Amino acid sequence: MDTMKAARLDVRHHTLNVEEVPVPTPGPGQAVIEVKAAGVRLSDVHLLEGLIAPQFLDSEKVTLGHEVAGIVTALGDGVPTLPGIEVGSRVLLQAGHRLPNGRILTRGVDYDGGYAEYAVAQAETLVPIPGDLPFEQAAIIPDAVSTPWAAIQTSGRVRAGEAVGVWGLGGLGIHAVQLLRLIGASPIVAIDPLEAARERALAVGADVACAPEDAEDAVRQLSPRGLDVAFDFAGVAPVRAQAMASLAPQGRLVIVGLAGQPVEIPSDTAFAYKQLTLRGHYGSEGTDVHQLVALTRTKRLDLSASISGVFPLEEAPEVLERLARKDGNPIRFILQP
C-alpha cells in the first residue's frame, strides 16, 4: 500500500478534508505506527476555526490528532533498544517532543498527527501499553489525562488533604477531578455551567459540583479559608477572576485552558497581600505518561467511562462539528481508521 487516508487541515482556509496521502516511512530514529485510535480534542476544533494556529508548522496543511495509539509496523535506522518497543508492539504516542534547543513540537499541530491510517513518530515518544488496555483508552492518555496529571503534580503541586477547585469539566477538567480524588485532595469543588458535566464530576469523585454562580458559597461551606489550589480548564476571563478570588492565603491558580486571551489580576493589592501564585501550564512530559500507564496497569485508574463515542476516520469533519456543539456532552470522541 503506497497511500493512506488522512484528515488534513488546511490552515489557510480553515477546512478539514479526508485525503489520500503517501504512507509515511520512518527516518533515522523514527517509527511508523498503524493507528488504531485517535482522540478528538477541543483544540482540534480551535485549530479548524483558526482560534489557535500552529507555531512551527513548515507547510500549509497538517494531519490533525495528537492523542494516538496503535501498533508499531516499522523502525527506522538508529532506533535505540527500548524496553517493549519493537515491530508488533502495542503503543501510545506522546503528544509531541522537545527539540535540543528546548522548543516543544506538538503532534497534530506542528507536524502530522494521528487522524490517519499510519503515523510517524520519534521512537523515544513511544510508550508500551498493557495488552488489556483498549487502544481507545490508551490514545487519550497523552493529553486528556496526562495534561491534568502534570498540572496537578508539577504546576499545582497538590498534596493530599488540600482543598482544590476545578473550573471547566470537559475532557481535561473531568480527568483532573478523577486524578485529584486518586491522590487524596480534599475537598474537591467542581464548577461548570452544564448540569450533565456536574453530574459526571460527582460520579468520578468531586465532593460538590455546582454552577459558576454558586461556586463562592460552595467553597465557603466546604473550605472556609478558601482553596489551596484552583485550576482553570475553561480558559475564560470570568473563570480566572472567580478562581483567584476563591484562593486561600498562599493559594495557587493554575491556568490550563487556552483561548488566546489576556490574563488579568483584578487586584494587585489582594494578590500581593494573600501571597498568591499564578502559573501557566502546558502539556505533559514523558514521565507523566509512563506514570499514568502504570496506574492503568495496576487498575488504580479506569478510563472506560471517558470514551463517549467511536467513529470512522472518514467522519472526522462531522465529529469535530459534534464536539464543537458538545453534542452528547462528550468527554472524548475517538476516530478509528
mmCIF file of C-alpha atoms in Angstrom:
data_model
loop_
_atom_site.group_PDB
_atom_site.id
_atom_site.type_symbol
_atom_site.label_atom_id
_atom_site.label_comp_id
_atom_site.label_asym_id
_atom_site.label_seq_id
_atom_site.Cartn_x
_atom_site.Cartn_y
_atom_site.Cartn_z
ATOM 1 C CA MET A 1 0.000 0.000 0.000
ATOM 2 C CA ASP A 2 1.505 3.299 -1.132
ATOM 3 C CA THR A 3 -1.225 5.698 0.016
ATOM 4 C CA MET A 4 -3.483 6.068 3.020
ATOM 5 C CA LYS A 5 -6.379 8.178 4.254
ATOM 6 C CA ALA A 6 -5.651 11.171 6.489
ATOM 7 C CA ALA A 7 -7.783 14.050 7.799
ATOM 8 C CA ARG A 8 -5.836 17.128 6.704
ATOM 9 C CA LEU A 9 -6.335 20.667 7.989
ATOM 10 C CA ASP A 10 -5.718 23.493 5.550
ATOM 11 C CA VAL A 11 -4.522 26.201 7.937
ATOM 12 C CA ARG A 12 -5.043 28.967 5.359
ATOM 13 C CA HIS A 13 -8.667 28.256 4.528
ATOM 14 C CA HIS A 14 -9.698 26.557 7.802
ATOM 15 C CA THR A 15 -11.028 23.435 6.110
ATOM 16 C CA LEU A 16 -10.678 19.774 7.063
ATOM 17 C CA ASN A 17 -10.832 17.043 4.434
ATOM 18 C CA VAL A 18 -10.037 13.341 4.368
ATOM 19 C CA GLU A 19 -7.456 12.916 1.617
ATOM 20 C CA GLU A 20 -5.226 10.244 0.100
ATOM 21 C CA VAL A 21 -1.594 10.873 1.052
ATOM 22 C CA PRO A 22 1.594 8.802 0.921
ATOM 23 C CA VAL A 23 2.133 6.272 3.700
ATOM 24 C CA PRO A 24 4.981 7.639 5.854
ATOM 25 C CA THR A 25 8.354 5.932 6.039
ATOM 26 C CA PRO A 26 10.493 6.156 9.166
ATOM 27 C CA GLY A 27 13.552 8.356 9.131
ATOM 28 C CA PRO A 28 16.553 7.818 11.411
ATOM 29 C CA GLY A 29 15.406 7.323 14.994
ATOM 30 C CA GLN A 30 11.745 7.132 13.987
ATOM 31 C CA ALA A 31 8.958 4.546 13.980
ATOM 32 C CA VAL A 32 5.784 4.087 11.947
ATOM 33 C CA ILE A 33 2.573 3.241 13.794
ATOM 34 C CA GLU A 34 -0.571 1.684 12.377
ATOM 35 C CA VAL A 35 -3.135 3.918 14.066
ATOM 36 C CA LYS A 36 -5.864 2.058 15.958
ATOM 37 C CA ALA A 37 -7.398 5.029 17.794
ATOM 38 C CA ALA A 38 -7.061 8.821 17.793
ATOM 39 C CA GLY A 39 -8.675 11.156 20.308
ATOM 40 C CA VAL A 40 -10.626 14.211 19.162
ATOM 41 C CA ARG A 41 -9.879 17.330 21.203
ATOM 42 C CA LEU A 42 -11.411 20.771 21.526
ATOM 43 C CA SER A 43 -8.048 22.219 20.486
ATOM 44 C CA ASP A 44 -8.566 20.453 17.135
ATOM 45 C CA VAL A 45 -11.813 22.406 16.809
ATOM 46 C CA HIS A 46 -9.965 25.615 17.688
ATOM 47 C CA LEU A 47 -7.328 24.846 15.054
ATOM 48 C CA LEU A 48 -10.040 24.295 12.454
ATOM 49 C CA GLU A 49 -11.760 27.542 13.426
ATOM 50 C CA GLY A 50 -8.489 29.479 13.382
ATOM 51 C CA LEU A 51 -8.729 30.465 17.059
ATOM 52 C CA ILE A 52 -5.290 28.957 17.558
ATOM 53 C CA ALA A 53 -2.626 28.403 14.911
ATOM 54 C CA PRO A 54 0.421 26.135 14.569
ATOM 55 C CA GLN A 55 3.561 27.958 15.615
ATOM 56 C CA PHE A 56 6.198 25.814 13.919
ATOM 57 C CA LEU A 57 4.401 24.141 11.000
ATOM 58 C CA ASP A 58 6.522 24.246 7.827
ATOM 59 C CA SER A 59 3.679 23.618 5.361
ATOM 60 C CA GLU A 60 0.136 24.805 4.667
ATOM 61 C CA LYS A 61 -1.530 21.543 5.694
ATOM 62 C CA VAL A 62 -1.235 19.232 8.684
ATOM 63 C CA THR A 63 -2.826 15.943 9.684
ATOM 64 C CA LEU A 64 -4.632 16.606 12.963
ATOM 65 C CA GLY A 65 -4.528 14.398 16.054
ATOM 66 C CA HIS A 66 -2.098 14.297 18.946
ATOM 67 C CA GLU A 67 -3.787 11.577 21.006
ATOM 68 C CA VAL A 68 -2.739 8.387 19.234
ATOM 69 C CA ALA A 69 -2.408 4.659 19.949
ATOM 70 C CA GLY A 70 -1.624 1.756 17.659
ATOM 71 C CA ILE A 71 0.845 -0.928 16.616
ATOM 72 C CA VAL A 72 4.471 -0.447 15.551
ATOM 73 C CA THR A 73 4.890 -1.523 11.916
ATOM 74 C CA ALA A 74 8.399 -0.268 11.094
ATOM 75 C CA LEU A 75 11.504 1.119 12.771
ATOM 76 C CA GLY A 76 13.994 3.432 11.123
ATOM 77 C CA ASP A 77 17.763 3.284 11.245
ATOM 78 C CA GLY A 78 19.433 4.136 14.513
ATOM 79 C CA VAL A 79 16.450 3.448 16.763
ATOM 80 C CA PRO A 80 17.891 2.630 20.178
ATOM 81 C CA THR A 81 16.898 -0.521 22.004
ATOM 82 C CA LEU A 82 13.892 0.493 24.089
ATOM 83 C CA PRO A 83 12.036 -1.802 26.507
ATOM 84 C CA GLY A 84 8.818 -3.057 24.958
ATOM 85 C CA ILE A 85 9.390 -1.289 21.623
ATOM 86 C CA GLU A 86 9.688 -3.482 18.528
ATOM 87 C CA VAL A 87 7.698 -4.212 15.400
ATOM 88 C CA GLY A 88 4.316 -5.501 16.566
ATOM 89 C CA SER A 89 4.341 -3.665 19.922
ATOM 90 C CA ARG A 90 1.144 -2.061 21.200
ATOM 91 C CA VAL A 91 1.975 1.572 21.985
ATOM 92 C CA LEU A 92 0.648 5.035 22.544
ATOM 93 C CA LEU A 93 2.414 8.144 21.283
ATOM 94 C CA GLN A 94 3.345 11.040 23.500
ATOM 95 C CA ALA A 95 1.679 14.219 22.296
ATOM 96 C CA GLY A 96 4.902 15.723 20.995
ATOM 97 C CA HIS A 97 8.597 16.030 21.670
ATOM 98 C CA ARG A 98 11.178 18.571 22.757
ATOM 99 C CA LEU A 99 13.975 19.643 20.442
ATOM 100 C CA PRO A 100 17.560 20.061 21.703
ATOM 101 C CA ASN A 101 17.019 23.840 21.745
ATOM 102 C CA GLY A 102 14.111 23.404 24.179
ATOM 103 C CA ARG A 103 11.339 24.088 21.650
ATOM 104 C CA ILE A 104 8.293 21.853 22.088
ATOM 105 C CA LEU A 105 6.718 20.486 18.914
ATOM 106 C CA THR A 106 3.157 19.185 19.211
ATOM 107 C CA ARG A 107 1.949 16.219 17.178
ATOM 108 C CA GLY A 108 -1.034 17.070 15.000
ATOM 109 C CA VAL A 109 -0.233 20.783 15.251
ATOM 110 C CA ASP A 110 3.386 21.423 14.300
ATOM 111 C CA TYR A 111 3.736 18.164 12.338
ATOM 112 C CA ASP A 112 1.437 15.391 11.122
ATOM 113 C CA GLY A 113 -0.583 13.569 13.745
ATOM 114 C CA GLY A 114 -2.853 10.570 14.116
ATOM 115 C CA TYR A 115 -6.035 11.328 12.161
ATOM 116 C CA ALA A 116 -4.671 8.848 9.631
ATOM 117 C CA GLU A 117 -4.164 5.172 8.942
ATOM 118 C CA TYR A 118 -0.463 5.474 9.804
ATOM 119 C CA ALA A 119 1.630 7.955 11.759
ATOM 120 C CA VAL A 120 5.360 8.511 12.099
ATOM 121 C CA ALA A 121 6.940 9.344 15.457
ATOM 122 C CA GLN A 122 10.271 9.766 17.175
ATOM 123 C CA ALA A 123 10.966 6.368 18.710
ATOM 124 C CA GLU A 124 11.545 7.835 22.173
ATOM 125 C CA THR A 125 7.955 9.131 22.206
ATOM 126 C CA LEU A 126 6.531 5.587 22.028
ATOM 127 C CA VAL A 127 5.174 4.153 25.280
ATOM 128 C CA PRO A 128 4.291 0.431 25.529
ATOM 129 C CA ILE A 129 0.773 -0.296 26.774
ATOM 130 C CA PRO A 130 -0.634 -3.386 28.510
ATOM 131 C CA GLY A 131 -2.362 -5.967 26.361
ATOM 132 C CA ASP A 132 -5.655 -5.495 28.207
ATOM 133 C CA LEU A 133 -5.734 -1.696 27.816
ATOM 134 C CA PRO A 134 -8.018 -0.861 24.868
ATOM 135 C CA PHE A 135 -6.463 1.358 22.206
ATOM 136 C CA GLU A 136 -9.354 3.816 22.617
ATOM 137 C CA GLN A 137 -8.469 4.397 26.271
ATOM 138 C CA ALA A 138 -4.705 4.360 25.679
ATOM 139 C CA ALA A 139 -4.979 7.029 22.970
ATOM 140 C CA ILE A 140 -6.372 9.691 25.301
ATOM 141 C CA ILE A 141 -3.702 9.281 27.989
ATOM 142 C CA PRO A 142 -1.074 11.517 26.295
ATOM 143 C CA ASP A 143 -3.192 14.650 26.635
ATOM 144 C CA ALA A 144 -6.702 14.310 28.042
ATOM 145 C CA VAL A 145 -5.249 12.553 31.095
ATOM 146 C CA SER A 146 -1.566 13.469 31.173
ATOM 147 C CA THR A 147 -2.105 17.233 30.859
ATOM 148 C CA PRO A 148 -4.270 17.467 34.019
ATOM 149 C CA TRP A 149 -1.987 14.959 35.741
ATOM 150 C CA ALA A 150 1.058 17.144 35.062
ATOM 151 C CA ALA A 151 -0.898 20.272 36.019
ATOM 152 C CA ILE A 152 -1.798 18.674 39.350
ATOM 153 C CA GLN A 153 1.590 17.135 40.093
ATOM 154 C CA THR A 154 4.052 19.626 38.633
ATOM 155 C CA SER A 155 2.424 23.046 38.277
ATOM 156 C CA GLY A 156 -0.153 22.839 41.070
ATOM 157 C CA ARG A 157 1.943 20.660 43.397
ATOM 158 C CA VAL A 158 -1.244 19.413 45.006
ATOM 159 C CA ARG A 159 -0.833 17.431 48.196
ATOM 160 C CA ALA A 160 -3.254 15.060 49.900
ATOM 161 C CA GLY A 161 -5.741 16.929 52.060
ATOM 162 C CA GLU A 162 -5.531 20.205 50.140
ATOM 163 C CA ALA A 163 -8.734 21.952 49.080
ATOM 164 C CA VAL A 164 -8.981 22.192 45.295
ATOM 165 C CA GLY A 165 -11.378 23.752 42.797
ATOM 166 C CA VAL A 166 -11.731 22.705 39.160
ATOM 167 C CA TRP A 167 -13.367 25.154 36.737
ATOM 168 C CA GLY A 168 -14.429 23.601 33.417
ATOM 169 C CA LEU A 169 -15.420 19.931 33.316
ATOM 170 C CA GLY A 170 -14.673 18.971 29.736
ATOM 171 C CA GLY A 171 -12.148 16.350 28.657
ATOM 172 C CA LEU A 172 -9.291 17.780 30.746
ATOM 173 C CA GLY A 173 -11.262 19.017 33.746
ATOM 174 C CA ILE A 174 -13.186 15.805 34.312
ATOM 175 C CA HIS A 175 -9.957 13.812 34.380
ATOM 176 C CA ALA A 176 -8.491 16.379 36.770
ATOM 177 C CA VAL A 177 -11.326 15.635 39.212
ATOM 178 C CA GLN A 178 -10.730 11.895 38.873
ATOM 179 C CA LEU A 179 -6.979 12.268 39.410
ATOM 180 C CA LEU A 180 -7.357 14.679 42.334
ATOM 181 C CA ARG A 181 -9.527 12.076 44.035
ATOM 182 C CA LEU A 182 -6.845 9.478 43.332
ATOM 183 C CA ILE A 183 -4.111 11.474 45.095
ATOM 184 C CA GLY A 184 -6.277 12.438 48.073
ATOM 185 C CA ALA A 185 -7.147 16.100 47.511
ATOM 186 C CA SER A 186 -9.986 17.145 49.806
ATOM 187 C CA PRO A 187 -12.419 18.725 49.367
ATOM 188 C CA ILE A 188 -12.774 18.836 45.571
ATOM 189 C CA VAL A 189 -15.142 21.511 44.232
ATOM 190 C CA ALA A 190 -16.124 21.124 40.567
ATOM 191 C CA ILE A 191 -17.636 24.075 38.672
ATOM 192 C CA ASP A 192 -19.342 24.058 35.269
ATOM 193 C CA PRO A 193 -22.478 25.665 33.812
ATOM 194 C CA LEU A 194 -23.683 22.340 32.347
ATOM 195 C CA GLU A 195 -25.689 20.109 34.668
ATOM 196 C CA ALA A 196 -24.630 16.936 32.851
ATOM 197 C CA ALA A 197 -20.968 17.868 33.324
ATOM 198 C CA ARG A 198 -21.547 18.467 37.035
ATOM 199 C CA GLU A 199 -23.241 15.086 37.424
ATOM 200 C CA ARG A 200 -20.300 13.466 35.688
ATOM 201 C CA ALA A 201 -17.873 15.174 38.090
ATOM 202 C CA LEU A 202 -19.738 13.820 41.089
ATOM 203 C CA ALA A 203 -19.565 10.336 39.581
ATOM 204 C CA VAL A 204 -15.749 10.464 39.345
ATOM 205 C CA GLY A 205 -15.055 11.906 42.782
ATOM 206 C CA ALA A 206 -15.986 15.571 43.273
ATOM 207 C CA ASP A 207 -17.278 16.380 46.764
ATOM 208 C CA VAL A 208 -19.589 19.009 45.340
ATOM 209 C CA ALA A 209 -20.381 20.154 41.808
ATOM 210 C CA CYS A 210 -22.040 23.484 41.178
ATOM 211 C CA ALA A 211 -22.790 26.153 38.599
ATOM 212 C CA PRO A 212 -20.453 29.183 38.494
ATOM 213 C CA GLU A 213 -22.992 31.403 40.256
ATOM 214 C CA ASP A 214 -22.965 29.021 43.235
ATOM 215 C CA ALA A 215 -19.203 28.491 43.403
ATOM 216 C CA GLU A 216 -18.472 31.141 46.045
ATOM 217 C CA ASP A 217 -20.976 29.648 48.503
ATOM 218 C CA ALA A 218 -19.809 26.092 47.788
ATOM 219 C CA VAL A 219 -16.178 26.961 48.503
ATOM 220 C CA ARG A 220 -17.111 28.862 51.665
ATOM 221 C CA GLN A 221 -19.095 25.914 53.011
ATOM 222 C CA LEU A 222 -16.526 23.215 52.282
ATOM 223 C CA SER A 223 -13.339 25.192 52.893
ATOM 224 C CA PRO A 224 -13.986 28.441 54.813
ATOM 225 C CA ARG A 225 -10.368 29.617 54.481
ATOM 226 C CA GLY A 226 -10.523 29.198 50.692
ATOM 227 C CA LEU A 227 -8.907 26.869 48.191
ATOM 228 C CA ASP A 228 -5.288 25.823 48.290
ATOM 229 C CA VAL A 229 -5.268 25.299 44.520
ATOM 230 C CA ALA A 230 -7.640 26.337 41.733
ATOM 231 C CA PHE A 231 -7.463 25.042 38.160
ATOM 232 C CA ASP A 232 -8.831 26.895 35.143
ATOM 233 C CA PHE A 233 -9.626 24.352 32.431
ATOM 234 C CA ALA A 234 -12.181 26.654 30.802
ATOM 235 C CA GLY A 235 -9.895 29.402 29.502
ATOM 236 C CA VAL A 236 -12.246 32.342 30.049
ATOM 237 C CA ALA A 237 -11.660 35.571 31.987
ATOM 238 C CA PRO A 238 -14.643 35.355 34.402
ATOM 239 C CA VAL A 239 -13.495 31.892 35.485
ATOM 240 C CA ARG A 240 -9.997 33.153 36.262
ATOM 241 C CA ALA A 241 -11.296 36.077 38.298
ATOM 242 C CA GLN A 242 -13.628 33.844 40.294
ATOM 243 C CA ALA A 243 -10.989 31.176 40.807
ATOM 244 C CA MET A 244 -8.435 33.715 42.003
ATOM 245 C CA ALA A 245 -10.932 35.239 44.438
ATOM 246 C CA SER A 246 -11.576 31.780 45.898
ATOM 247 C CA LEU A 247 -7.954 31.178 46.902
ATOM 248 C CA ALA A 248 -6.762 30.923 50.478
ATOM 249 C CA PRO A 249 -3.611 32.777 51.547
ATOM 250 C CA GLN A 250 -0.623 31.405 49.597
ATOM 251 C CA GLY A 251 -3.035 29.681 47.202
ATOM 252 C CA ARG A 252 -2.121 28.753 43.627
ATOM 253 C CA LEU A 253 -4.106 29.356 40.449
ATOM 254 C CA VAL A 254 -3.054 27.159 37.528
ATOM 255 C CA ILE A 255 -4.227 28.160 34.046
ATOM 256 C CA VAL A 256 -4.549 25.212 31.672
ATOM 257 C CA GLY A 257 -7.413 26.257 29.387
ATOM 258 C CA LEU A 258 -6.227 28.258 26.373
ATOM 259 C CA ALA A 259 -8.243 30.841 24.464
ATOM 260 C CA GLY A 260 -5.633 33.367 23.313
ATOM 261 C CA GLN A 261 -6.948 35.991 25.726
ATOM 262 C CA PRO A 262 -5.164 38.315 28.207
ATOM 263 C CA VAL A 263 -4.660 37.133 31.778
ATOM 264 C CA GLU A 264 -5.616 39.812 34.288
ATOM 265 C CA ILE A 265 -5.137 40.123 38.040
ATOM 266 C CA PRO A 266 -8.180 42.047 39.326
ATOM 267 C CA SER A 267 -6.369 43.478 42.345
ATOM 268 C CA ASP A 268 -2.627 43.583 42.744
ATOM 269 C CA THR A 269 -3.108 44.526 46.403
ATOM 270 C CA ALA A 270 -5.139 41.410 47.191
ATOM 271 C CA PHE A 271 -2.782 39.286 45.094
ATOM 272 C CA ALA A 272 0.264 40.522 46.999
ATOM 273 C CA TYR A 273 -1.362 40.582 50.440
ATOM 274 C CA LYS A 274 -2.522 36.969 50.135
ATOM 275 C CA GLN A 275 0.833 35.940 48.574
ATOM 276 C CA LEU A 276 -0.894 34.165 45.733
ATOM 277 C CA THR A 277 0.772 32.335 42.863
ATOM 278 C CA LEU A 278 -0.373 32.351 39.231
ATOM 279 C CA ARG A 279 1.068 29.669 36.977
ATOM 280 C CA GLY A 280 0.539 28.681 33.384
ATOM 281 C CA HIS A 281 0.562 25.054 32.383
ATOM 282 C CA TYR A 282 1.046 23.371 29.002
ATOM 283 C CA GLY A 283 1.010 19.681 28.156
ATOM 284 C CA SER A 284 2.993 16.997 29.962
ATOM 285 C CA GLU A 285 6.289 15.149 29.948
ATOM 286 C CA GLY A 286 7.077 11.543 29.097
ATOM 287 C CA THR A 287 7.343 10.632 32.776
ATOM 288 C CA ASP A 288 3.726 11.714 33.290
ATOM 289 C CA VAL A 289 2.529 9.400 30.515
ATOM 290 C CA HIS A 290 4.542 6.458 31.869
ATOM 291 C CA GLN A 291 3.109 7.018 35.355
ATOM 292 C CA LEU A 292 -0.454 7.003 34.031
ATOM 293 C CA VAL A 293 0.084 3.834 32.012
ATOM 294 C CA ALA A 294 1.404 2.228 35.204
ATOM 295 C CA LEU A 295 -1.725 3.342 37.066
ATOM 296 C CA THR A 296 -3.928 1.713 34.435
ATOM 297 C CA ARG A 297 -1.823 -1.459 34.586
ATOM 298 C CA THR A 298 -2.426 -1.788 38.337
ATOM 299 C CA LYS A 299 -6.123 -0.877 37.913
ATOM 300 C CA ARG A 300 -5.787 2.281 40.007
ATOM 301 C CA LEU A 301 -7.055 4.319 37.063
ATOM 302 C CA ASP A 302 -10.088 3.329 34.987
ATOM 303 C CA LEU A 303 -10.681 5.326 31.813
ATOM 304 C CA SER A 304 -13.522 3.245 30.379
ATOM 305 C CA ALA A 305 -16.123 5.928 31.110
ATOM 306 C CA SER A 306 -14.083 8.540 29.231
ATOM 307 C CA ILE A 307 -14.872 7.213 25.755
ATOM 308 C CA SER A 308 -18.022 8.959 24.552
ATOM 309 C CA GLY A 309 -18.182 7.529 21.046
ATOM 310 C CA VAL A 310 -16.094 5.820 18.361
ATOM 311 C CA PHE A 311 -16.335 6.903 14.707
ATOM 312 C CA PRO A 312 -14.614 6.022 11.423
ATOM 313 C CA LEU A 313 -11.824 8.305 10.235
ATOM 314 C CA GLU A 314 -13.892 9.353 7.212
ATOM 315 C CA GLU A 315 -16.299 11.141 9.576
ATOM 316 C CA ALA A 316 -13.607 13.359 11.125
ATOM 317 C CA PRO A 317 -15.111 16.677 9.927
ATOM 318 C CA GLU A 318 -18.558 15.747 11.254
ATOM 319 C CA VAL A 319 -17.122 14.531 14.563
ATOM 320 C CA LEU A 320 -15.352 17.868 15.102
ATOM 321 C CA GLU A 321 -18.661 19.611 14.460
ATOM 322 C CA ARG A 322 -20.331 17.395 17.059
ATOM 323 C CA LEU A 323 -17.616 18.219 19.568
ATOM 324 C CA ALA A 324 -17.943 21.953 18.883
ATOM 325 C CA ARG A 325 -21.678 21.671 19.631
ATOM 326 C CA LYS A 326 -20.930 19.473 22.684
ATOM 327 C CA ASP A 327 -23.398 17.023 21.203
ATOM 328 C CA GLY A 328 -23.973 14.374 23.871
ATOM 329 C CA ASN A 329 -21.774 16.132 26.435
ATOM 330 C CA PRO A 330 -18.688 14.154 25.383
ATOM 331 C CA ILE A 331 -15.504 13.529 27.311
ATOM 332 C CA ARG A 332 -13.604 12.107 24.325
ATOM 333 C CA PHE A 333 -14.703 11.081 20.857
ATOM 334 C CA ILE A 334 -12.412 8.584 19.133
ATOM 335 C CA LEU A 335 -11.596 8.182 15.446
ATOM 336 C CA GLN A 336 -10.680 4.748 14.089
ATOM 337 C CA PRO A 337 -9.098 4.339 10.625
#
